[in-house]
């Protein structure tokens, strides 16, 4: 049960204690106030120094430092406000403090801008570190276009910093090399073509073993300066496209026979017969003719083993199909004579 008398006595004791120790408390508050004020002034000077040196060092480290500075300044300001409010309650008001809300807004603006730049950099780095074989060009171009648009709203004081210029240059390099990158993504570009490109450029810093299975990254590719070497890349790509004409035909022929099935039908005798001989034999002969015509190409030598292997297989298939067709037609002719003719069967030896 609440006891009003006890509460009143407790309140009087507390009030008496505050009155007796008011000067001591006030002196303590003045010390806290002065310490906090000095701390705020130190943080303000730190901000001026950080702002003036923002172009040097790692911008992500700078961004973390600015965020920490903002939190320290907010904490110091809150402590100063609490000290002032306490002094008013003691009826010993302290001098008013400088309004630093505009400073906090400025620091917060820089902090948010650096977070935005960091986000652009992280998205770009993710693409740059992707192995070329897995690189998604539409996603890459979309990332760069969005990054370019975001930079249009960045603070001018940050826009011309070294790290921002570097990011913008990378974005511009990718967007300006868009057509060249699309060419290099063509299926006709093989490991030998990559070796040719890097060898002709005499790019010593590049590990040639990375061309195996296209394990080099987009960052590796951009390091050869695609724009400056566009003519070389176009020449290699043109050669690759000509070589790929034969390869594409070989792929088509191989896929055709991998998916081709014979059509069957039942026969009164219980045998299963193949249908549509003409179309499948005709297709086999057409593909053999196409393989023979490939020998006239100046790029045939590159695919010689593959062409020879496929020619041998189709030649064997052609012989098998023709023999099979002949045997089936002969069997049908004999069956028409002997199959359902009971009298003819009785005249033949039992072994027949």
mmCIF file of C-alpha atoms in Angstrom:
data_model
loop_
_atom_site.group_PDB
_atom_site.id
_atom_site.type_symbol
_atom_site.label_atom_id
_atom_site.label_comp_id
_atom_site.label_asym_id
_atom_site.label_seq_id
_atom_site.Cartn_x
_atom_site.Cartn_y
_atom_site.Cartn_z
ATOM 1 C CA UNK A 1 0.000 0.000 0.000
ATOM 2 C CA UNK A 2 1.350 3.404 -0.977
ATOM 3 C CA UNK A 3 2.287 5.451 2.062
ATOM 4 C CA UNK A 4 2.091 9.140 1.246
ATOM 5 C CA UNK A 5 3.763 10.190 4.481
ATOM 6 C CA UNK A 6 6.804 7.965 3.874
ATOM 7 C CA UNK A 7 7.052 9.192 0.305
ATOM 8 C CA UNK A 8 6.950 12.820 1.461
ATOM 9 C CA UNK A 9 9.690 12.188 3.999
ATOM 10 C CA UNK A 10 11.873 10.526 1.365
ATOM 11 C CA UNK A 11 11.339 13.431 -1.004
ATOM 12 C CA UNK A 12 12.268 15.950 1.669
ATOM 13 C CA UNK A 13 15.494 14.070 2.408
ATOM 14 C CA UNK A 14 16.432 14.046 -1.250
ATOM 15 C CA UNK A 15 15.651 17.717 -1.613
ATOM 16 C CA UNK A 16 17.677 18.508 1.462
ATOM 17 C CA UNK A 17 20.601 16.479 0.106
ATOM 18 C CA UNK A 18 20.493 18.365 -3.212
ATOM 19 C CA UNK A 19 20.393 21.723 -1.417
ATOM 20 C CA UNK A 20 23.314 20.788 0.790
ATOM 21 C CA UNK A 21 25.393 19.522 -2.117
ATOM 22 C CA UNK A 22 24.166 21.851 -4.856
ATOM 23 C CA UNK A 23 27.509 23.645 -5.220
ATOM 24 C CA UNK A 24 29.444 20.372 -5.331
ATOM 25 C CA UNK A 25 27.108 18.980 -7.968
ATOM 26 C CA UNK A 26 27.305 22.187 -9.939
ATOM 27 C CA UNK A 27 31.110 22.094 -9.932
ATOM 28 C CA UNK A 28 30.964 18.514 -11.118
ATOM 29 C CA UNK A 29 28.539 19.456 -13.908
ATOM 30 C CA UNK A 30 30.820 22.336 -14.983
ATOM 31 C CA UNK A 31 33.729 19.907 -15.292
ATOM 32 C CA UNK A 32 31.597 17.482 -17.320
ATOM 33 C CA UNK A 33 30.328 20.334 -19.472
ATOM 34 C CA UNK A 34 33.864 21.609 -20.173
ATOM 35 C CA UNK A 35 35.135 18.082 -20.922
ATOM 36 C CA UNK A 36 32.271 17.402 -23.325
ATOM 37 C CA UNK A 37 32.762 20.767 -25.000
ATOM 38 C CA UNK A 38 36.464 20.022 -25.518
ATOM 39 C CA UNK A 39 35.548 16.603 -26.866
ATOM 40 C CA UNK A 40 33.132 18.163 -29.352
ATOM 41 C CA UNK A 41 35.747 20.681 -30.476
ATOM 42 C CA UNK A 42 38.236 17.829 -30.969
ATOM 43 C CA UNK A 43 35.698 15.915 -33.058
ATOM 44 C CA UNK A 44 35.014 19.055 -35.123
ATOM 45 C CA UNK A 45 38.732 19.434 -35.834
ATOM 46 C CA UNK A 46 38.953 15.743 -36.676
ATOM 47 C CA UNK A 47 36.145 16.202 -39.184
ATOM 48 C CA UNK A 48 37.914 19.153 -40.821
ATOM 49 C CA UNK A 49 41.085 17.088 -41.153
ATOM 50 C CA UNK A 50 39.217 14.038 -42.465
ATOM 51 C CA UNK A 51 37.316 16.138 -44.976
ATOM 52 C CA UNK A 52 40.478 17.819 -46.269
ATOM 53 C CA UNK A 53 42.256 14.440 -46.638
ATOM 54 C CA UNK A 54 39.299 12.517 -48.021
ATOM 55 C CA UNK A 55 41.075 12.000 -51.349
ATOM 56 C CA UNK A 56 43.885 10.001 -49.768
ATOM 57 C CA UNK A 57 43.826 6.409 -48.530
ATOM 58 C CA UNK A 58 41.192 3.715 -48.888
ATOM 59 C CA UNK A 59 37.770 5.331 -49.231
ATOM 60 C CA UNK A 60 36.075 2.419 -47.423
ATOM 61 C CA UNK A 61 38.329 3.005 -44.418
ATOM 62 C CA UNK A 62 37.520 6.717 -44.645
ATOM 63 C CA UNK A 63 33.797 5.911 -44.811
ATOM 64 C CA UNK A 64 34.053 3.784 -41.651
ATOM 65 C CA UNK A 65 36.000 6.545 -39.895
ATOM 66 C CA UNK A 66 33.388 9.165 -40.808
ATOM 67 C CA UNK A 67 30.544 6.928 -39.594
ATOM 68 C CA UNK A 68 32.360 6.397 -36.275
ATOM 69 C CA UNK A 69 33.005 10.153 -35.998
ATOM 70 C CA UNK A 70 29.308 10.847 -36.532
ATOM 71 C CA UNK A 71 28.321 8.404 -33.775
ATOM 72 C CA UNK A 72 30.854 9.937 -31.346
ATOM 73 C CA UNK A 73 29.605 13.449 -32.098
ATOM 74 C CA UNK A 74 25.965 12.441 -31.559
ATOM 75 C CA UNK A 75 26.905 10.782 -28.265
ATOM 76 C CA UNK A 76 28.841 13.873 -27.085
ATOM 77 C CA UNK A 77 25.991 16.193 -28.074
ATOM 78 C CA UNK A 78 23.440 14.091 -26.179
ATOM 79 C CA UNK A 79 25.681 14.111 -23.086
ATOM 80 C CA UNK A 80 26.068 17.888 -23.307
ATOM 81 C CA UNK A 81 22.307 18.365 -23.586
ATOM 82 C CA UNK A 82 21.750 16.163 -20.519
ATOM 83 C CA UNK A 83 24.310 18.203 -18.537
ATOM 84 C CA UNK A 84 22.566 21.471 -19.454
ATOM 85 C CA UNK A 85 19.158 20.129 -18.471
ATOM 86 C CA UNK A 86 20.515 18.952 -15.106
ATOM 87 C CA UNK A 87 22.085 22.365 -14.401
ATOM 88 C CA UNK A 88 18.731 24.042 -15.016
ATOM 89 C CA UNK A 89 17.094 21.797 -12.443
ATOM 90 C CA UNK A 90 19.708 22.894 -9.926
ATOM 91 C CA UNK A 91 18.994 26.531 -10.822
ATOM 92 C CA UNK A 92 22.633 27.008 -11.819
ATOM 93 C CA UNK A 93 22.315 27.285 -15.585
ATOM 94 C CA UNK A 94 25.422 26.788 -17.712
ATOM 95 C CA UNK A 95 26.218 28.927 -20.785
ATOM 96 C CA UNK A 96 24.369 27.873 -23.970
ATOM 97 C CA UNK A 97 26.168 25.556 -26.378
ATOM 98 C CA UNK A 98 26.944 26.041 -30.039
ATOM 99 C CA UNK A 99 24.366 24.536 -32.375
ATOM 100 C CA UNK A 100 26.149 21.841 -34.400
ATOM 101 C CA UNK A 101 23.106 20.368 -36.140
ATOM 102 C CA UNK A 102 24.341 21.649 -39.515
ATOM 103 C CA UNK A 103 27.698 19.964 -38.902
ATOM 104 C CA UNK A 104 25.992 16.686 -38.059
ATOM 105 C CA UNK A 105 23.907 16.963 -41.223
ATOM 106 C CA UNK A 106 27.045 17.536 -43.301
ATOM 107 C CA UNK A 107 28.853 14.554 -41.771
ATOM 108 C CA UNK A 108 25.773 12.378 -42.222
ATOM 109 C CA UNK A 109 25.490 13.455 -45.863
ATOM 110 C CA UNK A 110 29.107 12.490 -46.510
ATOM 111 C CA UNK A 111 28.562 9.189 -44.706
ATOM 112 C CA UNK A 112 25.516 8.344 -46.830
ATOM 113 C CA UNK A 113 27.286 9.346 -50.044
ATOM 114 C CA UNK A 114 30.283 7.157 -49.251
ATOM 115 C CA UNK A 115 27.949 4.243 -48.517
ATOM 116 C CA UNK A 116 26.375 4.773 -51.935
ATOM 117 C CA UNK A 117 29.819 4.826 -53.608
ATOM 118 C CA UNK A 118 30.824 1.719 -51.656
ATOM 119 C CA UNK A 119 27.686 -0.056 -52.860
ATOM 120 C CA UNK A 120 28.491 0.836 -56.491
ATOM 121 C CA UNK A 121 32.060 -0.395 -56.009
ATOM 122 C CA UNK A 122 30.929 -3.685 -54.429
ATOM 123 C CA UNK A 123 28.477 -4.393 -57.273
ATOM 124 C CA UNK A 124 31.168 -3.624 -59.833
ATOM 125 C CA UNK A 125 33.818 -5.721 -58.040
ATOM 126 C CA UNK A 126 31.439 -8.679 -57.980
ATOM 127 C CA UNK A 127 31.211 -8.504 -61.782
ATOM 128 C CA UNK A 128 34.941 -7.867 -62.274
ATOM 129 C CA UNK A 129 35.862 -10.908 -60.167
ATOM 130 C CA UNK A 130 33.544 -13.201 -62.134
ATOM 131 C CA UNK A 131 35.235 -15.835 -64.285
ATOM 132 C CA UNK A 132 34.753 -14.911 -67.955
ATOM 133 C CA UNK A 133 33.080 -18.237 -68.719
ATOM 134 C CA UNK A 134 30.330 -17.337 -66.192
ATOM 135 C CA UNK A 135 30.162 -13.628 -66.946
ATOM 136 C CA UNK A 136 26.627 -12.389 -67.629
ATOM 137 C CA UNK A 137 27.028 -9.457 -70.026
ATOM 138 C CA UNK A 138 23.435 -8.099 -69.772
ATOM 139 C CA UNK A 139 23.797 -8.037 -65.962
ATOM 140 C CA UNK A 140 27.239 -6.423 -66.275
ATOM 141 C CA UNK A 141 25.978 -3.658 -68.579
ATOM 142 C CA UNK A 142 22.949 -3.080 -66.348
ATOM 143 C CA UNK A 143 25.201 -2.763 -63.264
ATOM 144 C CA UNK A 144 27.436 -0.244 -65.057
ATOM 145 C CA UNK A 145 24.496 1.802 -66.398
ATOM 146 C CA UNK A 146 22.941 2.023 -62.928
ATOM 147 C CA UNK A 147 26.302 2.976 -61.414
ATOM 148 C CA UNK A 148 26.801 5.707 -64.008
ATOM 149 C CA UNK A 149 23.337 7.105 -63.232
ATOM 150 C CA UNK A 150 23.992 7.044 -59.460
ATOM 151 C CA UNK A 151 27.224 9.003 -59.882
ATOM 152 C CA UNK A 152 25.262 11.882 -61.378
ATOM 153 C CA UNK A 153 23.818 12.643 -57.934
ATOM 154 C CA UNK A 154 27.060 12.247 -55.933
ATOM 155 C CA UNK A 155 28.372 15.329 -54.060
ATOM 156 C CA UNK A 156 30.693 17.388 -56.311
ATOM 157 C CA UNK A 157 33.297 17.415 -53.520
ATOM 158 C CA UNK A 158 33.418 13.606 -53.705
ATOM 159 C CA UNK A 159 32.889 13.207 -57.439
ATOM 160 C CA UNK A 160 36.405 14.363 -58.325
ATOM 161 C CA UNK A 161 38.208 12.246 -55.735
ATOM 162 C CA UNK A 162 40.676 9.625 -56.947
ATOM 163 C CA UNK A 163 38.528 6.656 -55.956
ATOM 164 C CA UNK A 164 35.411 8.045 -57.646
ATOM 165 C CA UNK A 165 37.318 8.817 -60.844
ATOM 166 C CA UNK A 166 38.743 5.275 -60.850
ATOM 167 C CA UNK A 167 35.284 3.691 -60.492
ATOM 168 C CA UNK A 168 33.832 5.952 -63.191
ATOM 169 C CA UNK A 169 36.721 5.131 -65.555
ATOM 170 C CA UNK A 170 36.105 1.403 -65.079
ATOM 171 C CA UNK A 171 32.385 1.847 -65.785
ATOM 172 C CA UNK A 172 33.121 3.924 -68.910
ATOM 173 C CA UNK A 173 35.674 1.375 -70.119
ATOM 174 C CA UNK A 174 33.120 -1.445 -69.850
ATOM 175 C CA UNK A 175 30.292 0.494 -71.513
ATOM 176 C CA UNK A 176 32.552 1.757 -74.317
ATOM 177 C CA UNK A 177 33.802 -1.801 -74.923
ATOM 178 C CA UNK A 178 30.293 -3.224 -75.042
ATOM 179 C CA UNK A 179 30.454 -4.391 -78.671
ATOM 180 C CA UNK A 180 33.926 -5.896 -78.248
ATOM 181 C CA UNK A 181 32.830 -7.808 -75.134
ATOM 182 C CA UNK A 182 29.810 -9.168 -77.019
ATOM 183 C CA UNK A 183 32.115 -10.360 -79.817
ATOM 184 C CA UNK A 184 34.363 -12.122 -77.319
ATOM 185 C CA UNK A 185 31.329 -13.914 -75.862
ATOM 186 C CA UNK A 186 30.513 -15.509 -79.232
ATOM 187 C CA UNK A 187 30.586 -19.350 -79.121
ATOM 188 C CA UNK A 188 33.131 -19.327 -81.960
ATOM 189 C CA UNK A 189 35.845 -17.947 -79.622
ATOM 190 C CA UNK A 190 37.847 -20.931 -78.385
ATOM 191 C CA UNK A 191 40.845 -21.372 -76.118
ATOM 192 C CA UNK A 192 43.211 -21.112 -79.118
ATOM 193 C CA UNK A 193 41.795 -17.699 -80.013
ATOM 194 C CA UNK A 194 42.319 -16.396 -76.469
ATOM 195 C CA UNK A 195 45.899 -17.644 -76.576
ATOM 196 C CA UNK A 196 46.312 -15.853 -79.886
ATOM 197 C CA UNK A 197 44.960 -12.573 -78.481
ATOM 198 C CA UNK A 198 47.083 -12.579 -75.337
ATOM 199 C CA UNK A 199 50.179 -13.752 -77.237
ATOM 200 C CA UNK A 200 49.942 -11.028 -79.872
ATOM 201 C CA UNK A 201 49.490 -8.411 -77.176
ATOM 202 C CA UNK A 202 52.607 -9.746 -75.411
ATOM 203 C CA UNK A 203 50.762 -9.285 -72.133
ATOM 204 C CA UNK A 204 53.427 -10.679 -69.801
ATOM 205 C CA UNK A 205 51.441 -10.049 -66.611
ATOM 206 C CA UNK A 206 48.732 -12.467 -67.729
ATOM 207 C CA UNK A 207 48.838 -16.124 -66.674
ATOM 208 C CA UNK A 208 48.226 -17.994 -69.942
ATOM 209 C CA UNK A 209 47.135 -21.122 -68.089
ATOM 210 C CA UNK A 210 43.931 -19.247 -67.174
ATOM 211 C CA UNK A 211 42.756 -19.522 -70.798
ATOM 212 C CA UNK A 212 42.106 -23.225 -70.144
ATOM 213 C CA UNK A 213 38.339 -23.481 -69.652
ATOM 214 C CA UNK A 214 38.274 -19.643 -69.727
ATOM 215 C CA UNK A 215 39.189 -19.258 -66.047
ATOM 216 C CA UNK A 216 40.404 -15.652 -66.341
ATOM 217 C CA UNK A 217 38.187 -12.915 -64.887
ATOM 218 C CA UNK A 218 36.566 -9.863 -66.417
ATOM 219 C CA UNK A 219 39.151 -7.786 -64.554
ATOM 220 C CA UNK A 220 41.930 -9.722 -66.359
ATOM 221 C CA UNK A 221 40.232 -9.051 -69.686
ATOM 222 C CA UNK A 222 39.817 -5.327 -69.083
ATOM 223 C CA UNK A 223 43.499 -5.053 -68.167
ATOM 224 C CA UNK A 224 44.491 -5.577 -71.836
ATOM 225 C CA UNK A 225 42.748 -2.327 -72.824
ATOM 226 C CA UNK A 226 39.999 -3.579 -75.135
ATOM 227 C CA UNK A 227 39.437 -0.226 -76.840
ATOM 228 C CA UNK A 228 43.092 0.242 -77.785
ATOM 229 C CA UNK A 229 43.309 -3.328 -79.139
ATOM 230 C CA UNK A 230 39.887 -3.468 -80.794
ATOM 231 C CA UNK A 231 41.308 -4.038 -84.322
ATOM 232 C CA UNK A 232 43.335 -7.054 -83.193
ATOM 233 C CA UNK A 233 40.341 -8.523 -81.374
ATOM 234 C CA UNK A 234 38.074 -7.974 -84.403
ATOM 235 C CA UNK A 235 40.593 -9.747 -86.682
ATOM 236 C CA UNK A 236 40.827 -12.753 -84.350
ATOM 237 C CA UNK A 237 37.031 -12.821 -83.988
ATOM 238 C CA UNK A 238 36.536 -12.722 -87.770
ATOM 239 C CA UNK A 239 38.889 -15.693 -88.176
ATOM 240 C CA UNK A 240 37.052 -17.555 -85.399
ATOM 241 C CA UNK A 241 33.679 -16.959 -87.083
ATOM 242 C CA UNK A 242 34.967 -18.420 -90.376
ATOM 243 C CA UNK A 243 36.372 -21.453 -88.580
ATOM 244 C CA UNK A 244 33.111 -21.875 -86.729
ATOM 245 C CA UNK A 245 31.117 -22.329 -89.963
ATOM 246 C CA UNK A 246 32.422 -25.909 -90.275
ATOM 247 C CA UNK A 247 32.113 -26.566 -86.531
ATOM 248 C CA UNK A 248 28.506 -25.379 -86.505
ATOM 249 C CA UNK A 249 27.699 -27.748 -89.402
ATOM 250 C CA UNK A 250 29.401 -30.626 -87.581
ATOM 251 C CA UNK A 251 27.413 -29.867 -84.419
ATOM 252 C CA UNK A 252 24.175 -29.853 -86.451
ATOM 253 C CA UNK A 253 24.999 -33.201 -88.089
ATOM 254 C CA UNK A 254 25.989 -34.798 -84.780
ATOM 255 C CA UNK A 255 22.878 -33.541 -82.994
ATOM 256 C CA UNK A 256 20.679 -34.770 -85.860
ATOM 257 C CA UNK A 257 21.877 -38.350 -85.524
ATOM 258 C CA UNK A 258 21.864 -38.244 -81.738
ATOM 259 C CA UNK A 259 18.128 -37.501 -81.823
ATOM 260 C CA UNK A 260 17.095 -39.527 -84.906
ATOM 261 C CA UNK A 261 15.070 -42.671 -84.218
ATOM 262 C CA UNK A 262 13.939 -45.368 -86.639
ATOM 263 C CA UNK A 263 10.183 -45.735 -87.079
ATOM 264 C CA UNK A 264 8.780 -49.242 -86.762
ATOM 265 C CA UNK A 265 5.531 -51.025 -87.546
ATOM 266 C CA UNK A 266 4.203 -54.460 -86.752
ATOM 267 C CA UNK A 267 3.713 -57.202 -89.380
ATOM 268 C CA UNK A 268 1.165 -60.074 -89.450
ATOM 269 C CA UNK A 269 4.056 -62.510 -89.212
ATOM 270 C CA UNK A 270 4.970 -61.081 -85.826
ATOM 271 C CA UNK A 271 8.071 -59.380 -87.166
ATOM 272 C CA UNK A 272 8.787 -55.671 -86.577
ATOM 273 C CA UNK A 273 9.628 -53.734 -89.769
ATOM 274 C CA UNK A 274 11.370 -50.413 -90.287
ATOM 275 C CA UNK A 275 9.421 -47.663 -92.103
ATOM 276 C CA UNK A 276 10.506 -44.605 -94.123
ATOM 277 C CA UNK A 277 13.810 -45.992 -95.369
ATOM 278 C CA UNK A 278 14.130 -43.414 -98.131
ATOM 279 C CA UNK A 279 14.120 -40.333 -95.873
ATOM 280 C CA UNK A 280 16.684 -41.661 -93.408
ATOM 281 C CA UNK A 281 19.020 -43.047 -96.106
ATOM 282 C CA UNK A 282 18.683 -39.802 -98.053
ATOM 283 C CA UNK A 283 19.577 -37.764 -94.939
ATOM 284 C CA UNK A 284 22.621 -39.970 -94.320
ATOM 285 C CA UNK A 285 23.850 -39.488 -97.892
ATOM 286 C CA UNK A 286 23.225 -35.727 -97.741
ATOM 287 C CA UNK A 287 25.321 -35.403 -94.576
ATOM 288 C CA UNK A 288 28.101 -37.477 -96.150
ATOM 289 C CA UNK A 289 28.088 -35.162 -99.166
ATOM 290 C CA UNK A 290 28.279 -32.123 -96.869
ATOM 291 C CA UNK A 291 31.214 -33.651 -94.986
ATOM 292 C CA UNK A 292 33.003 -34.278 -98.283
ATOM 293 C CA UNK A 293 32.414 -30.656 -99.400
ATOM 294 C CA UNK A 294 33.999 -29.384 -96.173
ATOM 295 C CA UNK A 295 37.371 -30.576 -97.467
ATOM 296 C CA UNK A 296 37.334 -27.666 -99.918
ATOM 297 C CA UNK A 297 37.406 -25.161 -97.054
ATOM 298 C CA UNK A 298 40.718 -23.595 -96.066
ATOM 299 C CA UNK A 299 39.681 -24.184 -92.423
ATOM 300 C CA UNK A 300 39.051 -27.941 -92.847
ATOM 301 C CA UNK A 301 42.408 -28.981 -91.400
ATOM 302 C CA UNK A 302 41.384 -27.596 -88.010
ATOM 303 C CA UNK A 303 38.429 -30.028 -87.904
ATOM 304 C CA UNK A 304 40.014 -32.897 -89.842
ATOM 305 C CA UNK A 305 39.873 -35.518 -87.064
ATOM 306 C CA UNK A 306 36.306 -34.726 -86.163
ATOM 307 C CA UNK A 307 35.179 -34.735 -89.823
ATOM 308 C CA UNK A 308 36.973 -38.027 -90.533
ATOM 309 C CA UNK A 309 35.435 -39.708 -87.499
ATOM 310 C CA UNK A 310 31.939 -38.550 -88.401
ATOM 311 C CA UNK A 311 32.411 -39.544 -92.071
ATOM 312 C CA UNK A 312 33.482 -43.060 -91.071
ATOM 313 C CA UNK A 313 30.480 -43.465 -88.785
ATOM 314 C CA UNK A 314 27.975 -42.226 -91.374
ATOM 315 C CA UNK A 315 29.573 -44.329 -94.125
ATOM 316 C CA UNK A 316 29.177 -47.432 -91.965
ATOM 317 C CA UNK A 317 25.615 -46.414 -91.133
ATOM 318 C CA UNK A 318 24.825 -45.942 -94.825
ATOM 319 C CA UNK A 319 26.036 -49.469 -95.631
ATOM 320 C CA UNK A 320 24.115 -50.937 -92.696
ATOM 321 C CA UNK A 321 20.900 -49.121 -93.641
ATOM 322 C CA UNK A 322 21.122 -50.102 -97.313
ATOM 323 C CA UNK A 323 21.814 -53.755 -96.453
ATOM 324 C CA UNK A 324 19.053 -53.788 -93.848
ATOM 325 C CA UNK A 325 16.583 -52.278 -96.332
ATOM 326 C CA UNK A 326 17.492 -54.857 -98.999
ATOM 327 C CA UNK A 327 17.134 -57.767 -96.559
ATOM 328 C CA UNK A 328 13.753 -56.485 -95.320
ATOM 329 C CA UNK A 329 12.376 -56.036 -98.851
ATOM 330 C CA UNK A 330 13.596 -59.512 -99.900
ATOM 331 C CA UNK A 331 12.019 -61.062 -96.812
ATOM 332 C CA UNK A 332 8.698 -59.314 -97.567
ATOM 333 C CA UNK A 333 8.773 -60.620 -101.146
ATOM 334 C CA UNK A 334 9.364 -64.174 -99.962
ATOM 335 C CA UNK A 335 6.717 -63.881 -97.242
ATOM 336 C CA UNK A 336 4.119 -62.786 -99.836
ATOM 337 C CA UNK A 337 4.753 -66.062 -101.669
ATOM 338 C CA UNK A 338 5.207 -68.502 -98.811
ATOM 339 C CA UNK A 339 3.917 -66.773 -95.717
ATOM 340 C CA UNK A 340 0.158 -67.567 -95.752
ATOM 341 C CA UNK A 341 0.160 -70.153 -98.569
ATOM 342 C CA UNK A 342 -0.553 -73.455 -96.833
ATOM 343 C CA UNK A 343 -0.325 -75.533 -100.052
ATOM 344 C CA UNK A 344 3.087 -74.071 -100.891
ATOM 345 C CA UNK A 345 4.266 -74.752 -97.351
ATOM 346 C CA UNK A 346 3.253 -78.444 -97.642
ATOM 347 C CA UNK A 347 5.362 -78.880 -100.758
ATOM 348 C CA UNK A 348 8.486 -77.498 -99.043
ATOM 349 C CA UNK A 349 10.766 -79.605 -96.879
ATOM 350 C CA UNK A 350 10.108 -79.288 -93.140
ATOM 351 C CA UNK A 351 13.427 -77.508 -92.635
ATOM 352 C CA UNK A 352 12.275 -74.658 -94.919
#
